[in-house]
XYZ file of C-alpha atoms in Angstrom:
367
model
C 11.905 9.572 0.857
C 9.051 8.443 2.762
C 7.086 5.655 1.168
C 3.788 7.944 2.080
C 3.000 10.228 -0.704
C 0.478 13.221 0.298
C -2.270 13.262 -2.509
C -2.454 16.346 -4.637
C -5.156 18.819 -3.915
C -7.894 17.008 -6.247
C -6.522 13.425 -5.582
C -8.171 11.178 -3.178
C -6.097 8.629 -1.236
C -5.495 5.492 -2.955
C -5.737 7.178 -6.240
C -2.857 7.308 -8.962
C -0.901 10.480 -8.802
C -1.581 12.662 -11.871
C 1.969 13.155 -12.133
C 2.901 9.887 -12.564
C 4.511 7.092 -10.294
C 8.297 7.339 -9.531
C 10.927 4.817 -8.084
C 11.049 7.432 -4.937
C 7.642 7.116 -4.125
C 7.550 3.362 -4.416
C 10.599 3.369 -1.489
C 13.460 3.560 -3.652
C 15.880 6.735 -3.129
C 18.442 6.844 -6.024
C 19.809 9.938 -4.894
C 20.452 8.441 -1.384
C 22.107 5.449 -2.576
C 24.529 7.777 -4.958
C 25.532 9.696 -1.732
C 26.145 6.408 0.148
C 28.702 5.718 -2.712
C 30.434 8.897 -2.384
C 30.835 8.369 1.529
C 31.956 4.688 0.939
C 34.358 5.311 -1.945
C 37.086 6.788 -0.567
C 37.375 3.773 2.215
C 36.761 1.358 -0.385
C 39.922 2.752 -2.576
C 42.306 1.866 0.499
C 41.180 -1.827 0.362
C 43.151 -2.191 -2.947
C 46.124 -4.218 -4.266
C 48.121 -3.642 -7.000
C 46.857 -6.037 -9.365
C 43.494 -4.274 -9.191
C 42.659 -2.499 -12.729
C 40.234 0.579 -13.306
C 38.302 1.983 -10.422
C 34.650 2.098 -9.077
C 31.897 2.385 -10.552
C 32.345 0.062 -13.433
C 30.272 -3.002 -14.401
C 32.476 -5.356 -13.201
C 35.661 -4.869 -11.289
C 39.067 -6.273 -13.008
C 42.065 -7.970 -11.285
C 45.384 -9.008 -12.973
C 46.269 -12.436 -12.083
C 49.899 -12.042 -12.053
C 52.497 -14.918 -12.821
C 51.923 -18.483 -11.453
C 53.026 -21.818 -12.700
C 50.175 -23.609 -11.988
C 47.258 -21.219 -10.315
C 44.444 -22.660 -8.670
C 41.492 -20.202 -7.821
C 39.821 -20.102 -4.797
C 36.157 -19.012 -3.763
C 34.060 -18.742 -0.740
C 30.756 -17.086 0.154
C 29.310 -16.286 3.121
C 27.545 -13.923 5.497
C 27.173 -12.699 8.772
C 23.703 -14.328 9.985
C 21.302 -13.382 13.039
C 24.539 -11.276 14.591
C 23.082 -8.777 12.341
C 20.321 -8.360 14.785
C 22.454 -7.322 17.345
C 24.064 -4.853 15.578
C 20.600 -3.282 14.097
C 19.104 -3.229 17.767
C 22.285 -1.481 18.908
C 22.306 0.707 15.624
C 26.023 0.055 15.637
C 27.012 -1.051 12.002
C 30.933 -0.451 11.500
C 32.070 -3.996 12.789
C 29.623 -6.418 10.705
C 31.983 -5.641 7.760
C 34.967 -7.185 9.372
C 32.630 -10.278 9.992
C 31.639 -10.510 6.473
C 35.390 -10.432 5.344
C 36.696 -13.012 7.980
C 34.065 -15.520 7.118
C 35.368 -15.366 3.687
C 38.819 -15.045 3.459
C 39.253 -17.623 6.719
C 37.684 -19.966 4.532
C 40.050 -19.437 1.755
C 43.311 -19.702 3.630
C 42.149 -23.174 4.767
C 43.689 -24.670 1.625
C 46.341 -22.255 1.335
C 44.920 -19.991 -0.918
C 45.999 -16.111 -0.667
C 42.755 -13.668 -0.712
C 42.972 -11.687 -3.745
C 39.662 -9.967 -3.633
C 36.459 -9.538 -2.496
C 32.997 -8.387 -3.702
C 29.950 -7.598 -1.193
C 26.125 -7.367 -1.119
C 24.054 -5.440 0.703
C 20.178 -5.646 0.760
C 18.702 -2.883 2.858
C 15.047 -1.817 3.671
C 15.836 1.764 3.324
C 19.178 3.247 2.038
C 20.727 5.753 4.984
C 24.036 6.648 3.438
C 25.628 7.107 6.848
C 24.614 3.331 7.618
C 25.741 2.182 4.416
C 28.910 3.634 4.481
C 29.610 2.606 7.991
C 28.852 -0.975 6.911
C 31.399 -0.739 4.025
C 33.986 0.948 6.210
C 33.915 -2.342 8.011
C 34.186 -4.411 5.024
C 36.980 -2.119 3.756
C 38.798 -2.175 6.742
C 38.492 -6.176 6.938
C 40.002 -6.603 3.455
C 42.931 -4.168 4.348
C 43.701 -6.712 7.589
C 43.310 -9.694 5.113
C 45.693 -8.161 2.488
C 42.910 -8.504 -0.154
C 41.227 -5.980 -2.196
C 37.488 -4.683 -2.138
C 36.996 -5.010 -5.697
C 33.133 -4.003 -6.187
C 29.672 -4.709 -4.432
C 26.143 -3.973 -4.885
C 23.506 -2.225 -2.779
C 19.837 -3.013 -3.187
C 17.148 -1.012 -1.323
C 14.389 -3.173 -0.918
C 11.391 -1.392 -0.012
C 8.203 -3.350 1.203
C 10.231 -6.540 1.413
C 12.578 -5.448 4.128
C 11.890 -2.886 7.069
C 13.494 0.645 6.624
C 16.520 -0.509 9.334
C 16.663 -4.134 8.308
C 19.817 -5.432 6.235
C 21.445 -8.000 5.022
C 24.862 -8.627 4.079
C 26.854 -11.333 1.642
C 30.026 -11.444 0.083
C 32.129 -13.287 -1.974
C 36.047 -13.772 -1.923
C 38.495 -14.922 -4.773
C 41.724 -16.353 -3.761
C 44.629 -18.175 -5.597
C 47.128 -20.984 -4.575
C 49.738 -22.841 -6.671
C 48.681 -26.500 -7.254
C 51.619 -27.840 -5.838
C 51.309 -25.907 -2.730
C 47.300 -26.911 -1.770
C 46.992 -27.688 1.694
C 44.220 -30.455 2.758
C 43.681 -34.062 3.992
C 46.355 -35.842 1.820
C 49.029 -34.094 3.552
C 48.093 -34.843 6.869
C 50.072 -37.893 8.837
C 49.778 -39.485 12.060
C 51.534 -37.858 14.793
C 50.808 -34.093 13.533
C 50.365 -31.715 15.976
C 46.806 -29.877 16.058
C 47.331 -26.406 16.994
C 44.699 -23.780 18.291
C 44.311 -20.151 17.465
C 42.226 -18.493 19.897
C 38.940 -16.700 18.555
C 37.658 -13.337 19.698
C 34.511 -14.427 21.107
C 31.565 -16.192 19.269
C 32.733 -14.782 15.981
C 29.712 -14.991 13.640
C 27.944 -18.167 14.468
C 25.503 -19.498 17.115
C 23.678 -15.871 17.620
C 20.199 -17.696 17.045
C 20.807 -19.727 20.088
C 22.781 -16.892 22.040
C 20.219 -14.268 21.438
C 17.368 -16.935 22.224
C 19.019 -17.604 25.787
C 20.229 -14.106 26.619
C 17.859 -11.901 24.945
C 14.509 -13.500 24.477
C 14.609 -15.627 27.526
C 16.858 -14.202 30.175
C 15.881 -10.517 29.053
C 19.316 -9.406 29.367
C 19.911 -5.499 28.261
C 22.142 -5.099 25.272
C 23.345 -1.846 27.267
C 23.674 -3.816 30.335
C 27.236 -3.605 31.852
C 28.685 -7.378 32.601
C 31.656 -7.780 34.738
C 32.933 -10.822 33.447
C 33.011 -8.841 30.119
C 34.270 -5.773 31.478
C 32.010 -4.081 28.993
C 28.147 -4.284 27.802
C 26.614 -7.367 26.820
C 25.917 -5.826 23.251
C 29.768 -4.700 22.868
C 30.848 -8.553 23.724
C 28.275 -9.655 21.160
C 29.677 -7.531 18.473
C 33.106 -8.251 18.947
C 34.404 -8.739 15.326
C 35.168 -11.995 14.065
C 39.206 -12.384 14.038
C 40.971 -12.477 10.574
C 43.599 -14.960 10.548
C 44.276 -14.879 6.710
C 47.790 -13.296 6.670
C 48.772 -15.270 10.156
C 47.416 -18.504 8.243
C 49.661 -17.594 5.230
C 52.800 -16.523 6.974
C 52.756 -20.001 9.048
C 52.427 -22.014 5.821
C 55.409 -20.080 4.170
C 57.796 -20.556 7.212
C 56.467 -24.005 8.782
C 55.507 -27.397 7.858
C 51.467 -26.817 7.978
C 49.730 -29.661 6.310
C 46.051 -27.881 6.397
C 43.910 -25.440 8.388
C 40.374 -25.644 9.678
C 37.915 -22.734 10.378
C 36.183 -23.213 13.198
C 32.729 -21.917 12.248
C 28.987 -23.343 12.569
C 29.146 -26.801 13.783
C 32.020 -26.373 16.275
C 35.441 -27.862 16.927
C 35.417 -31.367 16.301
C 33.116 -31.295 13.142
C 35.156 -28.605 11.288
C 38.521 -30.269 11.696
C 36.872 -33.622 10.816
C 36.557 -32.224 7.529
C 40.073 -32.254 6.782
C 41.322 -35.337 8.519
C 41.570 -37.959 6.201
C 40.090 -41.777 6.139
C 41.849 -43.909 9.003
C 42.871 -41.274 11.150
C 41.657 -39.128 13.933
C 42.447 -36.196 15.905
C 42.265 -36.143 19.559
C 41.853 -33.036 21.554
C 42.199 -32.072 25.029
C 39.823 -29.757 26.847
C 42.136 -29.694 29.731
C 44.533 -27.339 27.332
C 42.193 -24.215 27.351
C 39.345 -22.523 29.123
C 36.194 -21.175 27.045
C 36.225 -17.294 27.293
C 33.231 -15.812 29.715
C 30.784 -15.601 26.924
C 30.389 -19.084 26.349
C 30.163 -19.901 30.060
C 27.418 -17.164 30.302
C 25.504 -18.768 27.681
C 25.577 -22.198 28.905
C 25.137 -21.084 32.364
C 22.205 -18.777 31.632
C 20.706 -21.013 29.457
C 21.565 -24.404 30.991
C 22.856 -25.688 27.593
C 24.193 -28.971 27.787
C 27.837 -29.180 26.833
C 27.321 -31.388 23.593
C 25.094 -28.461 22.501
C 27.568 -25.999 23.054
C 30.008 -27.708 21.408
C 28.108 -28.128 18.272
C 27.128 -24.755 18.031
C 29.936 -22.103 19.013
C 33.893 -22.448 18.527
C 34.283 -22.304 22.126
C 37.229 -20.120 21.752
C 39.078 -21.768 19.294
C 38.533 -20.018 15.855
C 41.278 -21.634 13.420
C 43.171 -24.615 13.923
C 46.603 -25.651 11.905
C 47.796 -29.049 11.409
C 51.362 -29.082 11.473
C 54.341 -31.556 11.642
C 55.118 -32.627 14.906
C 58.625 -31.604 14.819
C 57.582 -27.889 13.857
C 55.103 -27.440 16.234
C 57.163 -25.172 18.733
C 58.085 -23.440 16.064
C 54.854 -22.612 14.844
C 53.572 -21.884 18.347
C 56.322 -19.373 18.549
C 55.477 -17.719 15.426
C 51.899 -17.284 16.426
C 52.957 -15.465 19.871
C 55.151 -13.175 18.146
C 52.175 -12.188 15.988
C 49.933 -11.986 18.989
C 47.767 -14.588 18.333
C 47.272 -16.572 21.378
C 47.716 -20.353 20.383
C 48.635 -23.645 21.992
C 48.714 -27.601 21.412
C 45.080 -28.740 21.126
C 45.651 -32.383 20.333
C 47.331 -34.797 17.681
C 46.385 -36.880 15.002
C 46.894 -40.784 15.371
C 46.096 -43.543 12.987
C 43.074 -45.819 13.593
C 42.843 -49.748 13.320
C 39.115 -49.780 12.866
C 39.174 -47.121 9.667
C 37.192 -44.513 11.977
C 38.074 -40.802 10.764
C 37.173 -37.699 12.263
C 37.781 -35.444 15.720
C 36.852 -35.958 18.996
C 37.235 -34.011 22.254
C 38.508 -35.686 25.441
C 38.670 -34.511 29.139
C 37.163 -31.761 30.817
C 37.878 -27.735 30.490
C 40.792 -26.145 32.245
C 38.936 -23.881 34.771
C 39.228 -20.185 34.512
């Protein structure tokens, strides 16, 4: 319903309607919200697990934890960031949900936690049921891919605060891991292999810089075909974030994985440094891979320094596994069998001066 309310016959513009104010007149359409729920409810029901109790529509979602010896709950909250601006400009809303799920569940698996369920929050200027259903369809599909349940969520209409076509999304995912199986820096040893898993593109980080370079400064059209991408710029920018959760859990169950690192904002070296213990460093070789065309396009178009690129974007590495050296080949074979491009990125070594972290050496391989 429009925010503009026609005055009654004897009412002057700006005067209160003698019938009284309504929520709909203020911009909140409850009926549209109910219609959105009707549209996405079947989709959400598919993203479930046997531990879910009850159904949609309650005040809280219920989940049976199951049988564990010493379970530790893990939780991660995140959003999608300014990638949303691209989705809104293209009026394409069915991929953003996958990004949202990936940004949450792929943080959980870093410590070895299995994602159990996710709850989403959608703030929107005006509820268009089909748009909300499209967003939730992507969230549900992402949950199915990650093996977690979409336990519930909230859609809030914010007229006057957000424009009608504007929305933002966030979510919290909860997982569980046995205390004895927690992965992390304390397991990392000198000589461990650092294995890279390829990203699907920019994922959901660095879009403020990407949009500034490609759209605001260069003025490239989102619907323009780009030969290097073999699709439009908009399609490339909306490529969903890869969900690694199941792959990482399978890898940890079958190989001697010591920790993972989810490569998000801050780039490869900074995120890997978060799981490297004191007195060790991870040396990473740029020569082991060639960044995808989208990264080269941004750097070339905006004359972005390499240092800035590497601290803003994932540069083609979305997840890293730190694995015992004698299990590295097996781990890479497993990833290849699961259709995840993987390669040995470097290794961990002890430092005599007490320095800690990760660093890149050499030059990128030519495409």
